[in-house]
């Protein structure tokens, strides 16, 4: 049960006296004005956790409401605001920044052997930009909320909704720039600041994943920014380019929206895939199976993801010719994901597998992502999507990937690098227990939604025909278990910051430059820039792969 | 390698070329060339852009990486336009019985 | 620290996370290029919409285009190209180690040209459009002589104002940055070794120029002016 | 609370009757869609089970037995990589071909379909039969007859969804979308709005009644005798003054509309279009977008003067003077 502290460096100074990034200086100002990527990662960690719980609270209210067919809790208008604010918070303010802005910010420089990102001040700016966007959105939530769905479809959003479209649009617009800045920073850093010896094909796969994600940030986010901007203008001026009255095409809005928002779903999953590659290798002590296939599949996903957006619009009256193109490309984008899943599985073969908490999350991820991904095939295929579009089947599909996949990966990653971030261990028993509760609660919540969707229950329904009640109640019951599952880590993580056992530099016996530094790392990460002499994940060779200058 | 120093002569030459092209494109707009008006306007604009990118922005002298990045930008823009138009321009085509027969007008439509 | 020596000897403007000045300069330029790619996609969204609607409402767009005054558009193009030249010369003079007053001169000239562009845009064109009731959302009036496509003409003007407006916003930001650079230049911050901020701003400024190079034909010329009667 | 207890009872009843895993299939395409759906379900279960069982097997078999265990180096294996790239690729090709051909078959209405017109409005459905009867949130159709819906919206985007028929299509303001089905089972089925459209999106629901042809005829005959859509269209055609330009013998300022429907024509822009609902609608709301070579651009737009239902009635009228009359009027 207790964690193996395998790599305590002899002669490391006692924890209390060593200077590291957390105790280098104190006070609010030292945090709010920091340019240290590790501290910025923690600022992000705090803010997105907050947003997750806000979004989760909306979900809890929604599930409570849906216990009864007539709606148990709120007015339809309020329900509409609940799912909209839930979607907006979870997507734009939690899941998109989740891994890139926290683990990515923390790890990218460390994994490539750099002292910081290329543009530390830009990095801090990106956090402030995020916060400003979040404040606008929270303001909107308090002052009446938004009821357009997270997809902002026109003309409902531009001319008919009576809610806070402009503040939320502004919030999303602004937050977009924080994504752009993060992506820009990563691309430049990964290109220009790798340690000597760290060639592209020696990079940890997490870095490949962050690189692919950054490409999407850079190429996709500006389009949602301009789209939302145009929507806001149209709303303010009562005239604009999506307005059918002057010949505007409301479907064009959907094209622009999904041009970003489909790739955005890979923004949410690619980093999680990166985490998987790190965790699976470490806990099976094996080099990743098919390194270059996994690396290139990340890049393939980043590129192809931009070609499939029309699969969200099969029933909108989009041209059926376009539908055909988008359908075939959607199938194509599934292949790289399949490649990854099989390679992770094959990595376990003849490994030395231990079941610590990060690994349990990883196993959950692989299984649930597979299921969520495969149900995506139902939606990519034209004939079945006609029936399933707009139903709970979609809701189940994306929660399987985003909650079962991405959030699991995020939690797994946090558990994996927590000792590095804080220098402390969390109670592994509790962590495994939480993983189990989350897994069970999750399936109970969302599996019934597949059935509901196929039976024909539309999504975004505040009231529903009575025959759907039983499955809805099961789902709500599951959600309460899931909610508790998420509270457990919150508690023991906070506990561990103070009372957790000291972790040492490399509690898992993991490979990678980030484990070569003390935990928590010093402000400049490395006393001297390491020189890399081996491939990534060289677990067969127990010695360190770094030459000391 | 400090940045490449481009002679002033080149800058002035590019500047004059740009001015001339501006005149040209304006002049051409006064003739009715049918669809060619648009083609001419865009062709001249692309030429001007290339001049600015290659000389003013030093891409002629810069690394492959920079070029790849610029090309990626334009390529992705092309994706956005092409796939959006693939819907907007083919919406009122009437469906024919088999999907494979459908590819024909699509291919014809492209050329 | 082993490389403390390097750190201590660092030239002005050097940031600690880099290994050397060269790496820093390359990172800066690369960063700006990546940023410009995001700008391509940002304007790209608008251009894509423009392409779609031009295809759908060709006549309204041509009609709208003829309501603009080509002379202003062409003049502004020339002004902007000139400002790109002076920007390039400002960098050139820093690169070749000219006196700081030369750099400042070119920077100031660039700003003046930029301001001239905005002056023409706002005080002549936009004001004129407003008086003619051509600003969507601010008393746009569909004129009967436009015929049945009349109610699509506002669409063209939406694009005209959104696109030129966004472009003007970029110009204003650019002038702001140039102001800062001029102050830095006046303090003698730039030399043959260190002129990255100038270079990076130059890229931005030229990019804004390129956007206009496309806006000019797409907005002012696309209608074809051969069909124009006695002018306005 | 009572709701909670109630749902407990429901659960019992539910388990007792067997958990429904398949919605009623009541249209000619439902079986085909379901077959594909079950194939995909099988595929999903297969791969999920496969991945989960391999993982569990490895986790047990290769569990870490001692702390300093060092497994051997991972080998690359190209054949394996290719297998798990190509097998999914082939599978997706199969699904794509299957599903797209099914989709194209499903989306082409048979030529003899009965037509019904639908206008969506926040938050109700207006349906109109050519014979005259209008319905709100209810649709009566005969069994075994193909029915084509031509749909548009007065305000925001809605979506016409009948799960039992496996059909769905967005209803978009400013244009027509269409959908068809052939009911195969007599019964009453849910009609849902499946595109979020505001406050009462969840109440924009109704019922589709599938009846025997005899019952349907009786239903049509019963109720208030309205004028048919064509009659209403003809009335509008005269009221709005269309008739002043579109004179039947072609001597007016506009083209004669007799015999027009279904014909191909070349527009001034060179574009070749078939005269269908969309084109007629375009002529009415935006005439200059379909200018004809031999006519001056004088037709005014009627946008804003008439609502979507009236446009549909005009279309019905123009169609009624369509091909059949052409034969008699032939030169
Ligand atoms: C992280 C988020 C995420 C991810 C990664 C995905 C991944 C995929 N999604 Fe999903 N999707 C969403 C989030 C996501 N989606 C959201 C949020 C929506 C709804 C938005 C809204 O309307 O609100 C949505 C909606 C959505 C639709 C639109 C449905 C509709 O509205 O009608 C479609 C249609 O094609 C689709 C398809 C796919 C496909 C094919 C994949 C593929 O990438 C999946 C690939 C993975 C696998 C295939 C599994 C692993 C493979 C194997 C184990 C091997 C076997 C494989 C084969 C035989 C191929 N998704
Ligand atoms: C990252 C993305 C993400 C995540 C993590 C989640 C998490 C959850 N989601 Fe959500 N969801 C979306 C993204 C996400 N969702 C999106 C994009 C939509 C579409 C929106 C739209 O249609 O526009 C959606 C829609 C959506 C619906 C459909 C609504 C509808 O169409 O009518 C439902 C219904 O069950 C649902 C449920 C849940 C549940 C139970 C969770 C759970 O996993 C949440 C668990 C977390 C907690 C429970 C937090 C713990 C907090 C506490 C325990 C405190 C409790 C406090 C109080 C109640 C005061 N979500
Ligand atoms: Cu109408 Cu939803
Ligand atoms: Cu998608």
CSV table of N, CA and C in Angstrom, one decimal, chain D residues 56-182:
chain,number,residue,atom,x,y,z
D,56,UNK,N,-7.2,-6.3,-18.1
D,56,UNK,CA,-7.3,-7.0,-16.8
D,56,UNK,C,-6.4,-8.2,-16.8
D,57,UNK,N,-6.4,-8.9,-18.0
D,57,UNK,CA,-5.5,-10.1,-18.0
D,57,UNK,C,-4.1,-9.7,-17.8
D,58,UNK,N,-3.6,-8.7,-18.5
D,58,UNK,CA,-2.2,-8.2,-18.3
D,58,UNK,C,-2.0,-7.7,-16.9
D,59,UNK,N,-2.9,-7.0,-16.3
D,59,UNK,CA,-2.7,-6.5,-15.0
D,59,UNK,C,-2.5,-7.6,-14.0
D,60,UNK,N,-3.2,-8.7,-14.2
D,60,UNK,CA,-3.1,-9.8,-13.2
D,60,UNK,C,-1.8,-10.6,-13.6
D,61,UNK,N,-1.7,-10.9,-14.8
D,61,UNK,CA,-0.5,-11.8,-15.2
D,61,UNK,C,0.8,-11.1,-15.0
D,62,UNK,N,0.9,-9.8,-15.3
D,62,UNK,CA,2.2,-9.2,-15.2
D,62,UNK,C,2.2,-8.2,-14.0
D,63,UNK,N,1.5,-8.5,-13.0
D,63,UNK,CA,1.5,-7.6,-11.8
D,63,UNK,C,2.9,-7.6,-11.2
D,64,UNK,N,3.3,-6.5,-10.7
D,64,UNK,CA,4.6,-6.3,-10.1
D,64,UNK,C,4.8,-7.2,-9.0
D,65,UNK,N,5.8,-8.1,-9.0
D,65,UNK,CA,6.0,-9.0,-8.0
D,65,UNK,C,7.1,-8.6,-7.0
D,66,UNK,N,8.0,-7.8,-7.4
D,66,UNK,CA,9.0,-7.3,-6.5
D,66,UNK,C,9.4,-5.9,-6.9
D,67,UNK,N,9.8,-5.1,-6.0
D,67,UNK,CA,10.1,-3.7,-6.2
D,67,UNK,C,11.1,-3.4,-7.3
D,68,UNK,N,12.1,-4.3,-7.3
D,68,UNK,CA,13.2,-4.0,-8.3
D,68,UNK,C,13.1,-4.9,-9.6
D,69,UNK,N,11.9,-5.3,-9.9
D,69,UNK,CA,11.7,-6.0,-11.1
D,69,UNK,C,11.9,-5.1,-12.3
D,70,UNK,N,12.7,-5.6,-13.3
D,70,UNK,CA,12.9,-4.8,-14.5
D,70,UNK,C,12.5,-5.6,-15.7
D,71,UNK,N,11.4,-5.3,-16.3
D,71,UNK,CA,11.0,-6.1,-17.5
D,71,UNK,C,11.9,-5.8,-18.6
D,72,UNK,N,11.9,-6.7,-19.6
D,72,UNK,CA,12.8,-6.5,-20.7
D,72,UNK,C,12.3,-5.4,-21.6
D,73,UNK,N,13.2,-4.9,-22.4
D,73,UNK,CA,13.0,-3.8,-23.3
D,73,UNK,C,11.8,-4.1,-24.2
D,74,UNK,N,10.9,-3.1,-24.5
D,74,UNK,CA,9.8,-3.2,-25.4
D,74,UNK,C,10.3,-3.4,-26.8
D,75,UNK,N,9.8,-4.3,-27.5
D,75,UNK,CA,10.1,-4.5,-28.9
D,75,UNK,C,9.2,-3.8,-29.8
D,76,UNK,N,9.7,-3.2,-30.9
D,76,UNK,CA,8.8,-2.6,-31.9
D,76,UNK,C,8.2,-3.8,-32.7
D,77,UNK,N,7.0,-3.6,-33.2
D,77,UNK,CA,6.4,-4.7,-33.9
D,77,UNK,C,5.6,-4.1,-35.0
D,78,UNK,N,6.1,-4.0,-36.2
D,78,UNK,CA,5.5,-3.3,-37.3
D,78,UNK,C,4.2,-4.1,-37.7
D,79,UNK,N,4.3,-5.4,-37.8
D,79,UNK,CA,3.1,-6.1,-38.3
D,79,UNK,C,1.9,-5.9,-37.4
D,80,UNK,N,2.2,-5.9,-36.1
D,80,UNK,CA,1.1,-5.6,-35.2
D,80,UNK,C,0.5,-4.2,-35.4
D,81,UNK,N,1.4,-3.2,-35.5
D,81,UNK,CA,1.0,-1.8,-35.8
D,81,UNK,C,0.1,-1.7,-37.0
D,82,UNK,N,0.6,-2.4,-38.1
D,82,UNK,CA,-0.2,-2.3,-39.3
D,82,UNK,C,-1.6,-3.0,-39.1
D,83,UNK,N,-1.6,-4.1,-38.4
D,83,UNK,CA,-2.8,-4.8,-38.2
D,83,UNK,C,-3.8,-3.9,-37.5
D,84,UNK,N,-3.4,-3.3,-36.4
D,84,UNK,CA,-4.4,-2.5,-35.7
D,84,UNK,C,-4.6,-1.1,-36.3
D,85,UNK,N,-3.9,-0.8,-37.4
D,85,UNK,CA,-4.2,0.4,-38.2
D,85,UNK,C,-5.2,0.0,-39.2
D,86,UNK,N,-4.9,-1.1,-39.9
D,86,UNK,CA,-5.7,-1.5,-41.1
D,86,UNK,C,-7.1,-2.1,-40.7
D,87,UNK,N,-7.1,-2.9,-39.7
D,87,UNK,CA,-8.4,-3.5,-39.4
D,87,UNK,C,-9.4,-2.4,-39.0
D,88,UNK,N,-9.1,-1.5,-38.1
D,88,UNK,CA,-10.1,-0.4,-37.9
D,88,UNK,C,-10.4,0.4,-39.2
D,89,UNK,N,-9.4,0.6,-40.0
D,89,UNK,CA,-9.7,1.3,-41.2
D,89,UNK,C,-10.7,0.6,-42.1
D,90,UNK,N,-10.5,-0.7,-42.3
D,90,UNK,CA,-11.4,-1.5,-43.1
D,90,UNK,C,-12.8,-1.4,-42.5
D,91,UNK,N,-12.8,-1.6,-41.1
D,91,UNK,CA,-14.1,-1.6,-40.5
D,91,UNK,C,-14.8,-0.3,-40.7
D,92,UNK,N,-14.1,0.8,-40.6
D,92,UNK,CA,-14.8,2.1,-40.9
D,92,UNK,C,-15.2,2.3,-42.3
D,93,UNK,N,-14.4,1.7,-43.2
D,93,UNK,CA,-14.9,1.8,-44.6
D,93,UNK,C,-16.2,1.0,-44.8
D,94,UNK,N,-16.3,-0.1,-44.2
D,94,UNK,CA,-17.6,-0.9,-44.2
D,94,UNK,C,-18.7,-0.1,-43.6
D,95,UNK,N,-18.5,0.5,-42.5
D,95,UNK,CA,-19.5,1.3,-41.9
D,95,UNK,C,-19.9,2.5,-42.7
D,96,UNK,N,-18.9,3.1,-43.3
D,96,UNK,CA,-19.2,4.3,-44.1
D,96,UNK,C,-20.0,4.0,-45.3
D,97,UNK,N,-19.6,2.9,-46.0
D,97,UNK,CA,-20.4,2.6,-47.2
D,97,UNK,C,-21.8,2.2,-46.9
D,98,UNK,N,-21.9,1.3,-45.9
D,98,UNK,CA,-23.2,0.9,-45.4
D,98,UNK,C,-24.1,2.1,-45.1
D,99,UNK,N,-23.5,2.9,-44.2
D,99,UNK,CA,-24.4,3.9,-43.6
D,99,UNK,C,-24.7,5.0,-44.7
D,100,UNK,N,-23.7,5.3,-45.6
D,100,UNK,CA,-24.0,6.4,-46.5
D,100,UNK,C,-25.0,5.9,-47.6
D,101,UNK,N,-24.9,4.7,-48.0
D,101,UNK,CA,-25.9,4.3,-49.0
D,101,UNK,C,-27.3,4.2,-48.4
D,102,UNK,N,-27.3,3.7,-47.1
D,102,UNK,CA,-28.6,3.7,-46.4
D,102,UNK,C,-29.2,5.1,-46.3
D,103,UNK,N,-28.3,6.0,-46.0
D,103,UNK,CA,-28.7,7.4,-45.8
D,103,UNK,C,-29.3,8.0,-47.1
D,104,UNK,N,-28.5,7.8,-48.2
D,104,UNK,CA,-29.0,8.3,-49.4
D,104,UNK,C,-30.3,7.7,-49.8
D,105,UNK,N,-30.5,6.4,-49.6
D,105,UNK,CA,-31.8,5.8,-49.9
D,105,UNK,C,-32.8,6.4,-49.0
D,106,UNK,N,-32.5,6.6,-47.8
D,106,UNK,CA,-33.5,7.1,-46.8
D,106,UNK,C,-33.8,8.6,-47.1
D,107,UNK,N,-32.9,9.3,-47.7
D,107,UNK,CA,-33.2,10.8,-47.8
D,107,UNK,C,-33.9,11.1,-49.2
D,108,UNK,N,-34.1,10.2,-50.0
D,108,UNK,CA,-34.7,10.5,-51.3
D,108,UNK,C,-36.2,10.1,-51.2
D,109,UNK,N,-37.0,11.1,-51.3
D,109,UNK,CA,-38.5,10.8,-51.2
D,109,UNK,C,-38.9,10.1,-52.5
D,110,UNK,N,-39.8,9.1,-52.4
D,110,UNK,CA,-40.4,8.5,-53.6
D,110,UNK,C,-41.2,9.6,-54.3
D,111,UNK,N,-41.3,9.5,-55.6
D,111,UNK,CA,-41.8,10.6,-56.4
D,111,UNK,C,-43.3,10.8,-56.1
D,112,UNK,N,-44.0,9.7,-55.7
D,112,UNK,CA,-45.4,9.8,-55.5
D,112,UNK,C,-45.8,10.2,-54.0
D,113,UNK,N,-44.9,10.9,-53.3
D,113,UNK,CA,-45.2,11.1,-51.9
D,113,UNK,C,-46.3,12.1,-51.7
D,114,UNK,N,-47.1,11.9,-50.7
D,114,UNK,CA,-48.1,12.9,-50.3
D,114,UNK,C,-47.4,14.0,-49.6
D,115,UNK,N,-47.9,15.2,-49.8
D,115,UNK,CA,-47.1,16.4,-49.3
D,115,UNK,C,-47.8,17.0,-48.1
D,116,UNK,N,-47.1,17.3,-47.1
D,116,UNK,CA,-47.6,18.1,-46.0
D,116,UNK,C,-46.7,19.2,-45.7
D,117,UNK,N,-47.2,20.3,-45.3
D,117,UNK,CA,-46.3,21.5,-45.0
D,117,UNK,C,-46.2,21.8,-43.5
D,118,UNK,N,-45.0,22.1,-43.1
D,118,UNK,CA,-44.8,22.3,-41.7
D,118,UNK,C,-44.2,23.6,-41.4
D,119,UNK,N,-44.7,24.4,-40.5
D,119,UNK,CA,-44.1,25.6,-40.1
D,119,UNK,C,-43.8,25.5,-38.6
D,120,UNK,N,-42.6,25.7,-38.2
D,120,UNK,CA,-42.3,25.6,-36.7
D,120,UNK,C,-42.2,27.1,-36.2
D,121,UNK,N,-42.7,27.2,-35.0
D,121,UNK,CA,-42.8,28.5,-34.4
D,121,UNK,C,-42.5,28.3,-32.9
D,122,UNK,N,-41.9,29.3,-32.2
D,122,UNK,CA,-41.7,29.1,-30.8
D,122,UNK,C,-43.1,29.0,-30.1
D,123,UNK,N,-43.6,28.0,-29.5
D,123,UNK,CA,-43.1,26.6,-29.4
D,123,UNK,C,-44.1,25.7,-29.8
D,124,UNK,N,-44.5,25.7,-31.1
D,124,UNK,CA,-45.5,24.8,-31.6
D,124,UNK,C,-45.3,24.5,-33.0
D,125,UNK,N,-45.9,23.4,-33.4
D,125,UNK,CA,-45.8,23.0,-34.8
D,125,UNK,C,-47.2,23.3,-35.5
D,126,UNK,N,-47.1,24.0,-36.7
D,126,UNK,CA,-48.2,24.2,-37.5
D,126,UNK,C,-48.1,23.2,-38.7
D,127,UNK,N,-49.1,22.4,-38.9
D,127,UNK,CA,-49.0,21.5,-40.0
D,127,UNK,C,-50.2,21.7,-40.9
D,128,UNK,N,-50.0,21.6,-42.2
D,128,UNK,CA,-51.1,21.9,-43.1
D,128,UNK,C,-51.1,20.8,-44.2
D,129,UNK,N,-52.3,20.2,-44.4
D,129,UNK,CA,-52.5,19.2,-45.5
D,129,UNK,C,-52.9,20.0,-46.7
D,130,UNK,N,-52.5,19.5,-47.9
D,130,UNK,CA,-52.9,20.1,-49.1
D,130,UNK,C,-54.4,20.2,-49.3
D,131,UNK,N,-55.1,19.2,-48.7
D,131,UNK,CA,-56.5,19.2,-48.8
D,131,UNK,C,-57.2,20.3,-48.0
D,132,UNK,N,-56.4,21.0,-47.1
D,132,UNK,CA,-57.0,22.0,-46.4
D,132,UNK,C,-56.8,21.9,-44.9
D,133,UNK,N,-57.0,20.8,-44.3
D,133,UNK,CA,-57.0,20.7,-42.8
D,133,UNK,C,-55.7,21.2,-42.3
D,134,UNK,N,-55.8,22.0,-41.2
D,134,UNK,CA,-54.6,22.4,-40.5
D,134,UNK,C,-54.5,21.8,-39.1
D,135,UNK,N,-53.3,21.5,-38.6
D,135,UNK,CA,-53.3,20.9,-37.3
D,135,UNK,C,-52.2,21.6,-36.5
D,136,UNK,N,-52.3,21.6,-35.2
D,136,UNK,CA,-51.3,22.1,-34.4
D,136,UNK,C,-50.7,21.0,-33.5
D,137,UNK,N,-49.5,20.7,-33.5
D,137,UNK,CA,-48.8,19.7,-32.7
D,137,UNK,C,-49.4,18.3,-32.9
D,138,UNK,N,-50.1,18.1,-33.9
D,138,UNK,CA,-50.6,16.8,-34.2
D,138,UNK,C,-50.5,16.6,-35.7
D,139,UNK,N,-50.2,15.4,-36.1
D,139,UNK,CA,-50.1,15.1,-37.5
D,139,UNK,C,-50.8,13.8,-37.8
D,140,UNK,N,-51.8,13.8,-38.6
D,140,UNK,CA,-52.5,12.6,-39.0
D,140,UNK,C,-52.0,12.1,-40.4
D,141,UNK,N,-51.6,10.9,-40.5
D,141,UNK,CA,-51.1,10.4,-41.8
D,141,UNK,C,-51.6,9.0,-42.0
D,142,UNK,N,-51.8,8.6,-43.2
D,142,UNK,CA,-52.3,7.2,-43.5
D,142,UNK,C,-51.1,6.3,-43.5
D,143,UNK,N,-51.4,5.0,-43.1
D,143,UNK,CA,-50.3,4.1,-43.1
D,143,UNK,C,-49.9,3.7,-44.5
D,144,UNK,N,-48.6,3.2,-44.6
D,144,UNK,CA,-48.1,2.7,-45.9
D,144,UNK,C,-48.2,3.7,-47.1
D,145,UNK,N,-48.3,4.9,-46.8
D,145,UNK,CA,-48.2,5.9,-47.9
D,145,UNK,C,-47.0,6.8,-47.6
D,146,UNK,N,-46.2,7.0,-48.6
D,146,UNK,CA,-45.1,7.9,-48.4
D,146,UNK,C,-45.5,9.3,-48.2
D,147,UNK,N,-45.0,10.0,-47.2
D,147,UNK,CA,-45.4,11.3,-46.9
D,147,UNK,C,-44.1,12.2,-46.9
D,148,UNK,N,-44.2,13.3,-47.6
D,148,UNK,CA,-43.1,14.2,-47.6
D,148,UNK,C,-43.4,15.5,-46.9
D,149,UNK,N,-42.6,15.9,-46.0
D,149,UNK,CA,-42.8,17.2,-45.3
D,149,UNK,C,-41.9,18.3,-45.9
D,150,UNK,N,-42.5,19.4,-46.2
D,150,UNK,CA,-41.7,20.6,-46.5
D,150,UNK,C,-41.8,21.6,-45.4
D,151,UNK,N,-40.7,21.9,-44.8
D,151,UNK,CA,-40.7,22.6,-43.5
D,151,UNK,C,-39.9,23.9,-43.5
D,152,UNK,N,-40.4,24.9,-42.8
D,152,UNK,CA,-39.7,26.1,-42.5
D,152,UNK,C,-40.1,26.6,-41.2
D,153,UNK,N,-39.4,27.7,-40.8
D,153,UNK,CA,-39.6,28.2,-39.4
D,153,UNK,C,-39.9,29.7,-39.5
D,154,UNK,N,-40.7,30.2,-38.6
D,154,UNK,CA,-41.0,31.6,-38.5
D,154,UNK,C,-40.0,32.3,-37.7
D,155,UNK,N,-39.2,31.6,-36.8
D,155,UNK,CA,-38.3,32.4,-35.9
D,155,UNK,C,-37.0,31.7,-35.8
D,156,UNK,N,-36.8,30.8,-34.9
D,156,UNK,CA,-35.4,30.2,-34.7
D,156,UNK,C,-35.4,28.8,-35.3
D,157,UNK,N,-34.3,28.2,-35.2
D,157,UNK,CA,-34.2,26.8,-35.7
D,157,UNK,C,-34.9,25.8,-34.8
D,158,UNK,N,-35.7,25.0,-35.4
D,158,UNK,CA,-36.3,23.9,-34.6
D,158,UNK,C,-35.9,22.6,-35.3
D,159,UNK,N,-36.4,21.5,-34.8
D,159,UNK,CA,-36.1,20.3,-35.5
D,159,UNK,C,-37.2,19.3,-35.3
D,160,UNK,N,-37.7,18.7,-36.5
D,160,UNK,CA,-38.8,17.8,-36.5
D,160,UNK,C,-38.3,16.4,-36.3
D,161,UNK,N,-38.7,15.8,-35.2
D,161,UNK,CA,-38.1,14.5,-34.9
D,161,UNK,C,-39.2,13.5,-34.5
D,162,UNK,N,-39.3,12.4,-35.2
D,162,UNK,CA,-40.2,11.3,-34.8
D,162,UNK,C,-39.4,10.1,-34.6
D,163,UNK,N,-39.1,9.8,-33.3
D,163,UNK,CA,-38.2,8.7,-33.0
D,163,UNK,C,-38.6,7.4,-33.7
D,164,UNK,N,-40.0,7.1,-33.6
D,164,UNK,CA,-40.4,5.8,-34.1
D,164,UNK,C,-40.2,5.7,-35.6
D,165,UNK,N,-40.1,6.8,-36.3
D,165,UNK,CA,-39.8,6.7,-37.7
D,165,UNK,C,-38.3,6.8,-38.0
D,166,UNK,N,-37.5,7.1,-37.0
D,166,UNK,CA,-36.0,7.3,-37.2
D,166,UNK,C,-35.8,8.5,-38.2
D,167,UNK,N,-36.6,9.5,-38.2
D,167,UNK,CA,-36.4,10.6,-39.0
D,167,UNK,C,-36.2,11.9,-38.2
D,168,UNK,N,-35.4,12.8,-38.7
D,168,UNK,CA,-35.2,14.1,-38.1
D,168,UNK,C,-34.6,15.0,-39.0
D,169,UNK,N,-35.1,16.3,-38.9
D,169,UNK,CA,-34.5,17.3,-39.8
D,169,UNK,C,-34.7,18.7,-39.1
D,170,UNK,N,-33.7,19.5,-39.2
D,170,UNK,CA,-33.8,20.9,-38.7
D,170,UNK,C,-34.8,21.7,-39.5
D,171,UNK,N,-35.5,22.6,-38.9
D,171,UNK,CA,-36.4,23.4,-39.5
D,171,UNK,C,-35.9,24.8,-39.4
D,172,UNK,N,-35.4,25.4,-40.5
D,172,UNK,CA,-34.6,26.6,-40.5
D,172,UNK,C,-35.3,27.8,-41.0
D,173,UNK,N,-35.2,28.9,-40.3
D,173,UNK,CA,-35.8,30.1,-40.9
D,173,UNK,C,-35.2,30.5,-42.2
D,174,UNK,N,-36.0,31.0,-43.1
D,174,UNK,CA,-35.4,31.6,-44.3
D,174,UNK,C,-35.2,30.5,-45.4
D,175,UNK,N,-35.5,29.3,-45.2
D,175,UNK,CA,-35.3,28.3,-46.2
D,175,UNK,C,-36.2,27.0,-46.0
D,176,UNK,N,-36.3,26.2,-47.0
D,176,UNK,CA,-37.0,25.0,-46.8
D,176,UNK,C,-36.1,23.8,-46.6
D,177,UNK,N,-36.5,23.0,-45.7
D,177,UNK,CA,-35.8,21.7,-45.6
D,177,UNK,C,-36.9,20.6,-45.7
D,178,UNK,N,-36.6,19.4,-46.0
D,178,UNK,CA,-37.7,18.5,-46.2
D,178,UNK,C,-37.2,17.1,-45.6
D,179,UNK,N,-38.2,16.3,-45.5
D,179,UNK,CA,-38.0,15.0,-44.8
D,179,UNK,C,-39.2,14.1,-45.3
D,180,UNK,N,-38.9,12.8,-45.4
D,180,UNK,CA,-40.1,12.0,-45.7
D,180,UNK,C,-40.1,10.7,-44.9
D,181,UNK,N,-41.2,10.1,-44.9
D,181,UNK,CA,-41.3,8.8,-44.2
D,181,UNK,C,-42.5,8.0,-44.7
D,182,UNK,N,-42.5,6.8,-44.5
D,182,UNK,CA,-43.6,6.0,-44.8
D,182,UNK,C,-43.9,5.1,-43.6
